[in-house]
Short mmCIF file of C-alpha atoms and ligand atoms in Angstrom, two decimals:
data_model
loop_
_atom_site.label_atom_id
_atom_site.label_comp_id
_atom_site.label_asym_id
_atom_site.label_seq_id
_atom_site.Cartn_x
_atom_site.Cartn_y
_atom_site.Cartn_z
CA UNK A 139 129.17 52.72 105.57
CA UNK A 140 131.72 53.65 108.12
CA UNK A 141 130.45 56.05 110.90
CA UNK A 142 133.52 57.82 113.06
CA UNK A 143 132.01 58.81 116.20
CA UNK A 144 134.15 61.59 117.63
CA UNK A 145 134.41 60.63 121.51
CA UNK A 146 132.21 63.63 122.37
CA UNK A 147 129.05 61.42 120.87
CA UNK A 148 130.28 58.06 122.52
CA UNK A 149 129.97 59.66 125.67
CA UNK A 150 126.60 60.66 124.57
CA UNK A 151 125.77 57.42 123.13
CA UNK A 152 126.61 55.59 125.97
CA UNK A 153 124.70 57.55 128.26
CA UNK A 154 121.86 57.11 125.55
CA UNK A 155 122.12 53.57 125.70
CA UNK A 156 122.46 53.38 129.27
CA UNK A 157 119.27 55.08 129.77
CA UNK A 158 117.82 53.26 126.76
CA UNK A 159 115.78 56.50 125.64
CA UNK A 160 116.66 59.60 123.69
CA UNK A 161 116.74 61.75 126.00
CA UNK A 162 120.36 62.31 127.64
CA UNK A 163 120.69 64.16 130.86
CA UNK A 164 123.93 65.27 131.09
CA UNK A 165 125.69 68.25 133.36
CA UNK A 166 126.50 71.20 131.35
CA UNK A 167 128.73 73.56 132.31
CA UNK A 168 128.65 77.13 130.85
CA UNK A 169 131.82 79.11 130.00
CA UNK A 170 133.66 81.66 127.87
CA UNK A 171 137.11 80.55 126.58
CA UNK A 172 138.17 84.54 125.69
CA UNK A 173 138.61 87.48 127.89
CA UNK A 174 140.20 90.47 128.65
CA UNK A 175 141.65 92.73 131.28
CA UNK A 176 143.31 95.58 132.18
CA UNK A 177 146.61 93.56 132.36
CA UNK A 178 146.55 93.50 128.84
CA UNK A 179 144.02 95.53 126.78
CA UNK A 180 140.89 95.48 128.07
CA UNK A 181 139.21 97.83 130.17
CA UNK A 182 137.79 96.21 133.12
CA UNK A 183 139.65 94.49 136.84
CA UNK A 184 140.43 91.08 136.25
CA UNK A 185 137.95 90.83 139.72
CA UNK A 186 134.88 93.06 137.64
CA UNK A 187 135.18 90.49 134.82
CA UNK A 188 135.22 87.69 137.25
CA UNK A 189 132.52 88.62 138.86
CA UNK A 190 130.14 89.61 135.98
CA UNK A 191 130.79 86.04 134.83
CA UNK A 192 129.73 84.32 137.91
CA UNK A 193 126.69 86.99 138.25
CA UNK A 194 125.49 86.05 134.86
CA UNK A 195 124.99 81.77 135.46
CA UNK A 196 128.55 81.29 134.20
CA UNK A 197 130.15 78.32 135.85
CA UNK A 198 133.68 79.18 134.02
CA UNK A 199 135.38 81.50 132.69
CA UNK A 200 138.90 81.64 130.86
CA UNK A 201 140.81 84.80 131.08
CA UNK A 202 142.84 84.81 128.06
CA UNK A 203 145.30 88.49 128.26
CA UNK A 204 147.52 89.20 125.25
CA UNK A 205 151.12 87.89 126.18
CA UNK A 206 150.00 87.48 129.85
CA UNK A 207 149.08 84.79 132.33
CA UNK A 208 146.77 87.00 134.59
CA UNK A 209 146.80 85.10 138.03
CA UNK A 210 143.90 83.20 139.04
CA UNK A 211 143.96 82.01 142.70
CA UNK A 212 143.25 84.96 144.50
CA UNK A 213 140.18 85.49 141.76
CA UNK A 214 139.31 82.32 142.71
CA UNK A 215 139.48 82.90 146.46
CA UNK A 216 137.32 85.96 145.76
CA UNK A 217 134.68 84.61 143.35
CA UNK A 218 135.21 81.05 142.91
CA UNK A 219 132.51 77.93 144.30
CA UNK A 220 133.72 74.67 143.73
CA UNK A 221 131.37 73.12 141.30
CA UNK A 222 129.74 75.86 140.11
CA UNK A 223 131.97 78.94 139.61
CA UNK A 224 135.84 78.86 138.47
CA UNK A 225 138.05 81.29 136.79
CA UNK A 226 141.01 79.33 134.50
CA UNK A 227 144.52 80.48 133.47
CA UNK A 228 144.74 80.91 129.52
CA UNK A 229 146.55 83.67 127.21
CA UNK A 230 146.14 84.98 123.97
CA UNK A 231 148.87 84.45 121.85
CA UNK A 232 149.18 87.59 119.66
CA UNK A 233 150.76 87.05 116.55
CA UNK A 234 150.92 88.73 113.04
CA UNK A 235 152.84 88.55 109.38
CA UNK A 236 151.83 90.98 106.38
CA UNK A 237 150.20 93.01 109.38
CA UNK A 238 147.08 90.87 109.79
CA UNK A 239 146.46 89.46 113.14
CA UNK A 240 147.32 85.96 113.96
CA UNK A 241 145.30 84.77 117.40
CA UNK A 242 145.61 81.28 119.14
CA UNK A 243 144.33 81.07 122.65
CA UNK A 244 146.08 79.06 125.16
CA UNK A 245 143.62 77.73 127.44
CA UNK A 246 145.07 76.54 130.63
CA UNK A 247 149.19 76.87 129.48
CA UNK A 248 151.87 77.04 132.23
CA UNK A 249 153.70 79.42 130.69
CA UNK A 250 153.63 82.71 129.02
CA UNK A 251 154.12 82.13 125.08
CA UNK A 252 156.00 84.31 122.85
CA UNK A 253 154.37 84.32 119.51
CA UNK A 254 156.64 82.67 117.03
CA UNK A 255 156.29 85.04 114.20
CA UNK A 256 156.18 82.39 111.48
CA UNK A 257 156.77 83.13 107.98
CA UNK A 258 153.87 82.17 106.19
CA UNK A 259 150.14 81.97 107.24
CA UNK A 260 149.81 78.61 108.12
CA UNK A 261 153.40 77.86 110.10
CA UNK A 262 152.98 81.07 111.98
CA UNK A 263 149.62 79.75 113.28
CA UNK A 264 151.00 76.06 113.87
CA UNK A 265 154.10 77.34 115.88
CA UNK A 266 151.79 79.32 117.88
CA UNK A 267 149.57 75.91 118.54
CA UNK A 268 152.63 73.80 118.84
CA UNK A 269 153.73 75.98 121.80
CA UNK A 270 150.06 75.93 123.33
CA UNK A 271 150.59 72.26 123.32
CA UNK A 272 154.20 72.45 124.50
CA UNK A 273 153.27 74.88 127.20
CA UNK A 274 150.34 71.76 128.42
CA UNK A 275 147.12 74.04 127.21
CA UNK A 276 144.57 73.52 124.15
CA UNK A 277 145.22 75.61 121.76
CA UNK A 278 142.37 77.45 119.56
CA UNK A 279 142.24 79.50 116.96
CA UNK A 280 140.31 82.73 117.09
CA UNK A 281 138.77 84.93 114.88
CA UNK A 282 139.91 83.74 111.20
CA UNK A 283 137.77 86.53 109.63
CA UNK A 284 139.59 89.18 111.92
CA UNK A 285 141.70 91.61 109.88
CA UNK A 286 140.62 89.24 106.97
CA UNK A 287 143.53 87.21 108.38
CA UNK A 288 143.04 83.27 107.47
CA UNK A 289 141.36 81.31 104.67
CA UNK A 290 139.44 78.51 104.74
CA UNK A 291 142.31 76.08 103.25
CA UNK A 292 144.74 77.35 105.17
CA UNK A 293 143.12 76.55 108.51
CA UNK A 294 142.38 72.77 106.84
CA UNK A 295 146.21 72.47 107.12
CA UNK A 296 146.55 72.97 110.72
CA UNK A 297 147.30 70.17 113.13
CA UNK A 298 147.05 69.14 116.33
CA UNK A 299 144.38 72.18 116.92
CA UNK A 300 140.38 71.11 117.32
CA UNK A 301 139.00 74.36 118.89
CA UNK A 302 138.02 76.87 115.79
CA UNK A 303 136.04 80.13 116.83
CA UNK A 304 132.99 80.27 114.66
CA UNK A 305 131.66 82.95 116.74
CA UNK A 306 133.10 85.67 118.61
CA UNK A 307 131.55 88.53 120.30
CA UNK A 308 134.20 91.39 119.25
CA UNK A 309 132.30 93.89 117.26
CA UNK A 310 135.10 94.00 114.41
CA UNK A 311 135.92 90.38 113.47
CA UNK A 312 133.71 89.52 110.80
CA UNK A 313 131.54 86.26 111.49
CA UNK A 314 129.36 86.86 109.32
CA UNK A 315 131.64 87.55 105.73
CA UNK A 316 130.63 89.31 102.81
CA UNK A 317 132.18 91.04 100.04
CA UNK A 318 133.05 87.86 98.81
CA UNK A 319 134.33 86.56 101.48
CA UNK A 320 132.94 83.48 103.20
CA UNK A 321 131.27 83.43 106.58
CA UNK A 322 133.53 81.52 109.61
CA UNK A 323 130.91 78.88 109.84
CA UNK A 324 130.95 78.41 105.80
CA UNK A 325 134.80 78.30 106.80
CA UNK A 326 134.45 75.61 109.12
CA UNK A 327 132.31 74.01 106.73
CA UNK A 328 134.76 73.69 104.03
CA UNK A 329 137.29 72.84 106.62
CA UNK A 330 135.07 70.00 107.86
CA UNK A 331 134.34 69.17 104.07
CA UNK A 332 138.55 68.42 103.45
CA UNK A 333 137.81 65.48 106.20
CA UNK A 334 139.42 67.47 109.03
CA UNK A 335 137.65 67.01 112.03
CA UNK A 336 137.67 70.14 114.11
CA UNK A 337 135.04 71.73 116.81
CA UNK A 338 133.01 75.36 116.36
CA UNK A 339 133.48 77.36 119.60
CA UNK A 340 131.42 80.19 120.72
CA UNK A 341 133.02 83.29 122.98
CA UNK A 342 132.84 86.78 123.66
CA UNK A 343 136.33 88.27 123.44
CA UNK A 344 135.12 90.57 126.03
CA UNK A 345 137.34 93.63 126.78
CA UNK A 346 135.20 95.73 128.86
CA UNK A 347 131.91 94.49 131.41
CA UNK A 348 131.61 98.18 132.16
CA UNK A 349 129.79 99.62 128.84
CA UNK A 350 126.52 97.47 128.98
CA UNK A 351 125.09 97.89 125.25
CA UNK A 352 127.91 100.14 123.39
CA UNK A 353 127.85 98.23 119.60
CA UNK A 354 131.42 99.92 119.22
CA UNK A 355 132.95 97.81 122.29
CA UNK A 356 133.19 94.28 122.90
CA UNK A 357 131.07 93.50 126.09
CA UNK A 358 130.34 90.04 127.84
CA UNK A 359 127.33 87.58 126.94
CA UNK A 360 127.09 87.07 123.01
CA UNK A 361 128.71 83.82 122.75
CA UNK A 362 129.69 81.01 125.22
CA UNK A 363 130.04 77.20 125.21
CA UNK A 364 127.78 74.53 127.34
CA UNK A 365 130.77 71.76 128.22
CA UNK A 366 130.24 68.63 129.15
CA UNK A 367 132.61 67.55 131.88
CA UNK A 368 133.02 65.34 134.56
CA UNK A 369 133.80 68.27 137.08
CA UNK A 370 134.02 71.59 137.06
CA UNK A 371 138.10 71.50 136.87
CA UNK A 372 140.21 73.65 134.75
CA UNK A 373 141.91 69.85 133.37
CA UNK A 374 138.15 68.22 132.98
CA UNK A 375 137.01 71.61 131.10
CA UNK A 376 140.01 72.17 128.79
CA UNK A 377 140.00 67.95 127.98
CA UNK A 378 136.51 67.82 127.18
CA UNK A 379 137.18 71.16 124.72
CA UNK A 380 139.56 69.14 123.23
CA UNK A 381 137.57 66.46 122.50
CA UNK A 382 134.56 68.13 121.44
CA UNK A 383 132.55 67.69 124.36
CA UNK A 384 130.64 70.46 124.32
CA UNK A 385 128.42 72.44 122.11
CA UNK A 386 128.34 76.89 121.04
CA UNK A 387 125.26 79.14 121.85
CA UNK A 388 124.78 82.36 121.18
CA UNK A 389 121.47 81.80 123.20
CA UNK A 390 119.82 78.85 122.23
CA UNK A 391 119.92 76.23 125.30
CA UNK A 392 119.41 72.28 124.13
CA UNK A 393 117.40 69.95 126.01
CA UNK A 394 119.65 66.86 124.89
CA UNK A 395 121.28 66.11 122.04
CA UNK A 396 122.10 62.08 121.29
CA UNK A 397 123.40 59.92 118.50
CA UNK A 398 123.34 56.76 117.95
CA UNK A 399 124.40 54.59 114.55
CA UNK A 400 121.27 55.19 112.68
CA UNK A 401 120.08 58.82 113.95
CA UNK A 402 120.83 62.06 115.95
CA UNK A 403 118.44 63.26 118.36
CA UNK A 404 118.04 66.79 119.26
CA UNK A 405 116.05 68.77 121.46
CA UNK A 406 115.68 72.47 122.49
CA UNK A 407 114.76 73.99 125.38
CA UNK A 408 111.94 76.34 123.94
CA UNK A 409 111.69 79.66 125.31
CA UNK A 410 107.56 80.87 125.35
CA UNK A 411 107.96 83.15 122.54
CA UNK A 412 110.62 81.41 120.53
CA UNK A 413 110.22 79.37 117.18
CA UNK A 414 112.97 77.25 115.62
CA UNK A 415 114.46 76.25 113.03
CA UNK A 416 117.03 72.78 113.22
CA UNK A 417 118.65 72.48 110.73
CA UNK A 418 120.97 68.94 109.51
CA UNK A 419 124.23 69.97 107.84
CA UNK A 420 126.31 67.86 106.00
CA UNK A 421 129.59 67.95 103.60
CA UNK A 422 129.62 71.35 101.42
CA UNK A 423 127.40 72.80 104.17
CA UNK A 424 125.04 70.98 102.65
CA UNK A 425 121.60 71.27 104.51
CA UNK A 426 120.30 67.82 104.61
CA UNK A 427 117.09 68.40 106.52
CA UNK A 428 115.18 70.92 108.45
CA UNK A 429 112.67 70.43 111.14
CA UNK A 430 110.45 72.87 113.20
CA UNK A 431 109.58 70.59 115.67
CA UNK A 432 111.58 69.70 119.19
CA UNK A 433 113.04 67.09 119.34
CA UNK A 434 113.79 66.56 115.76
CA UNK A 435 115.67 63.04 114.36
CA UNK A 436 117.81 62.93 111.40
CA UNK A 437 118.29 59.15 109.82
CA UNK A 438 121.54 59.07 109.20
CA UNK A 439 122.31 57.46 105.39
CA UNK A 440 125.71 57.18 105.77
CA UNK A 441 126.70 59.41 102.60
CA UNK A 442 127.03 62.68 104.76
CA UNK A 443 130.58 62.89 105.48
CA UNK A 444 129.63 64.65 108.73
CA UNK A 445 126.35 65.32 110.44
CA UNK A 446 126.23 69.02 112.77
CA UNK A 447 123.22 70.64 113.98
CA UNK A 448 122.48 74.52 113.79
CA UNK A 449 119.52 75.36 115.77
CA UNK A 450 118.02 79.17 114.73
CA UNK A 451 116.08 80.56 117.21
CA UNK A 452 113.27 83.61 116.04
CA UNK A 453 115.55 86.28 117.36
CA UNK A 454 118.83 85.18 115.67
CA UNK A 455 120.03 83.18 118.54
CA UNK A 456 121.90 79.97 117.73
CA UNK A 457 123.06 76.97 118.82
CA UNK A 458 125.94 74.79 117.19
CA UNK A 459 126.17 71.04 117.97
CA UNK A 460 129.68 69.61 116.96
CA UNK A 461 130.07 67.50 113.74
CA UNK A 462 129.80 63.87 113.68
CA UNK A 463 132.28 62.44 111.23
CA UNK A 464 130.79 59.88 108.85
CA UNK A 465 132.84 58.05 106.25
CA UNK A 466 130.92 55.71 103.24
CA UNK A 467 132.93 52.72 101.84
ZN1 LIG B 471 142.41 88.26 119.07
ZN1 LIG B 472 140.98 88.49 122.22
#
């Protein structure tokens, strides 16, 4: 048995062993990695969606325009606290072929990227990626179930990407399937299930913070990611994205979450009311176990292929830990 640790659980492992107990106190930064302004086609001030962020516990927040690198260092001067609020550069890169949408964000790029227009599915999203990556940001890719746009297989062929929205707050792209068509997190299951390693991100796509509760818009605080950096920088954020530091919530907070070589450790931060379900998934989306208790320990048996966590929380809140890649021989 061959366990690949992606370096997102070494750190936590080593911090596990370090404090030789389960229970890993790391710093957790909040953010969204998607947003909208006015400078492209949202509704709200670049300075109204900064500042609902850092009202609402953020401690980051990536504004991500369509074909536009909306300046942050006044925002920053405005809103910003070092170390617990900051506002990074990013842009949506807006692509399309067949007229379905094509979305990579560009978290933290020094450049504005023209979308390639590639001429099939998957080498229109790689050009897009291999500019991200040209341009010095971390490319991910949003939305697959938007305009029905990307298939499971197709997104298994993509390299040099590890960011894959499995949630995102926009009222039209289609988390959750149907009709025959798979869920994104079934998606990123069959993805994961080809052997490619890549990470389930959580974000709002927020285009408005001024219509509080309208279903028909997309608003701010449905999905975010908990990061685990070294600092609140935009570099330290957008590496430990890359790397998988960091796990999705659509409102489910963990307590800790640890692995070691024979188990992975998990525990919620339980709201009064709340109940749980964890649940253990493995290749195929396999669930391997299920526990109602906090913290709850899965033995690993090395036949897996990967190990992620899904906590479900008694009002359909949700928490996604990323996979742990696990090989037999
Ligand atoms: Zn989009
Ligand atoms: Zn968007």
């Amino acid at each position: 048995m061959k366990i690949v640790f992606a370096p997102a659980t070494v750190l936590l492992l080593v911090a596990a062993l370090c404090a030789q107990q389960a229970t890993v106190i790391t710093k957790w930064y909040k953010g969204n990695t998607h947003a909208h302004t006015i400078k492209s086609d949202g509704a709200s001030t670049p300075e109204n969606v900064a500042k609902w962020y850092r009202d609402h516990g953020y401690n980051f927040l990536f504004i991500t325009d369509h074909e536009m690198l909306t300046p942050v260092d006044e925002l920053n001067k405005l809103f910003g606290k070092p170390g617990e609020f900051s506002i990074f550069i990013g842009q949506e890169v807006t692509d399309y072929l067949n007229k379905k949408p094509y979305h990579v964000n560009g978290l933290g790029v020094s450049s504005i990227i023209k979308p390639n227009r590639g001429t099939t599915i998957v080498q229109n999203v790689q050009l897009n990626i291999d500019s991200v990556r040209k341009a010095g940001g971390v490319p991910q890719v949003n939305h697959p179930n938007f305009g029905w746009a990307l298939e499971a297989e197709q997104i298994a062929q993509l390299k040099n990407v590890n960011l894959l929205e499995i949630f995102n707050g926009h009222p039209l792209v289609n988390n959750l399937g149907g009709g025959g068509s798979m869920s994104v997190e079934q998606m990123w299951d069959v993805v994961l299930s080809s052997g490619k390693l890549i990470f389930g991100i959580a974000s709002d796509d927020v285009h408005t913070v001024e219509d509080p509760g309208n279903p028909k818009v997309p608003t701010p605080g449905h999905g975010w990611v908990m990061v685990n950096a070294p600092e609140l920088s935009q570099r330290a954020v957008m590496d430990a994205l890359d790397r998988g530091d960091f796990y999705s919530s659509t409102g489910v907070e963990l307590e800790s979450y640890a692995v070691d070589k024979n188990a992975v450790v998990i525990a919620v931060k339980k709201e009064r009311w709340s109940k749980y379900n964890i649940r253990f998934i493995g290749r195929g989306g396999k669930m391997l176990a299920e526990s109602f208790e906090s913290p709850a320990t899965y033995k690993i048996k090395g036949n897996e292929g990967y190990i992620r966590v899904k906590v479900i929380e008694s009002n359909g809140k949700a928490a996604w830990t990323q996979p742990l890649m696990i090989s037999s021989k």
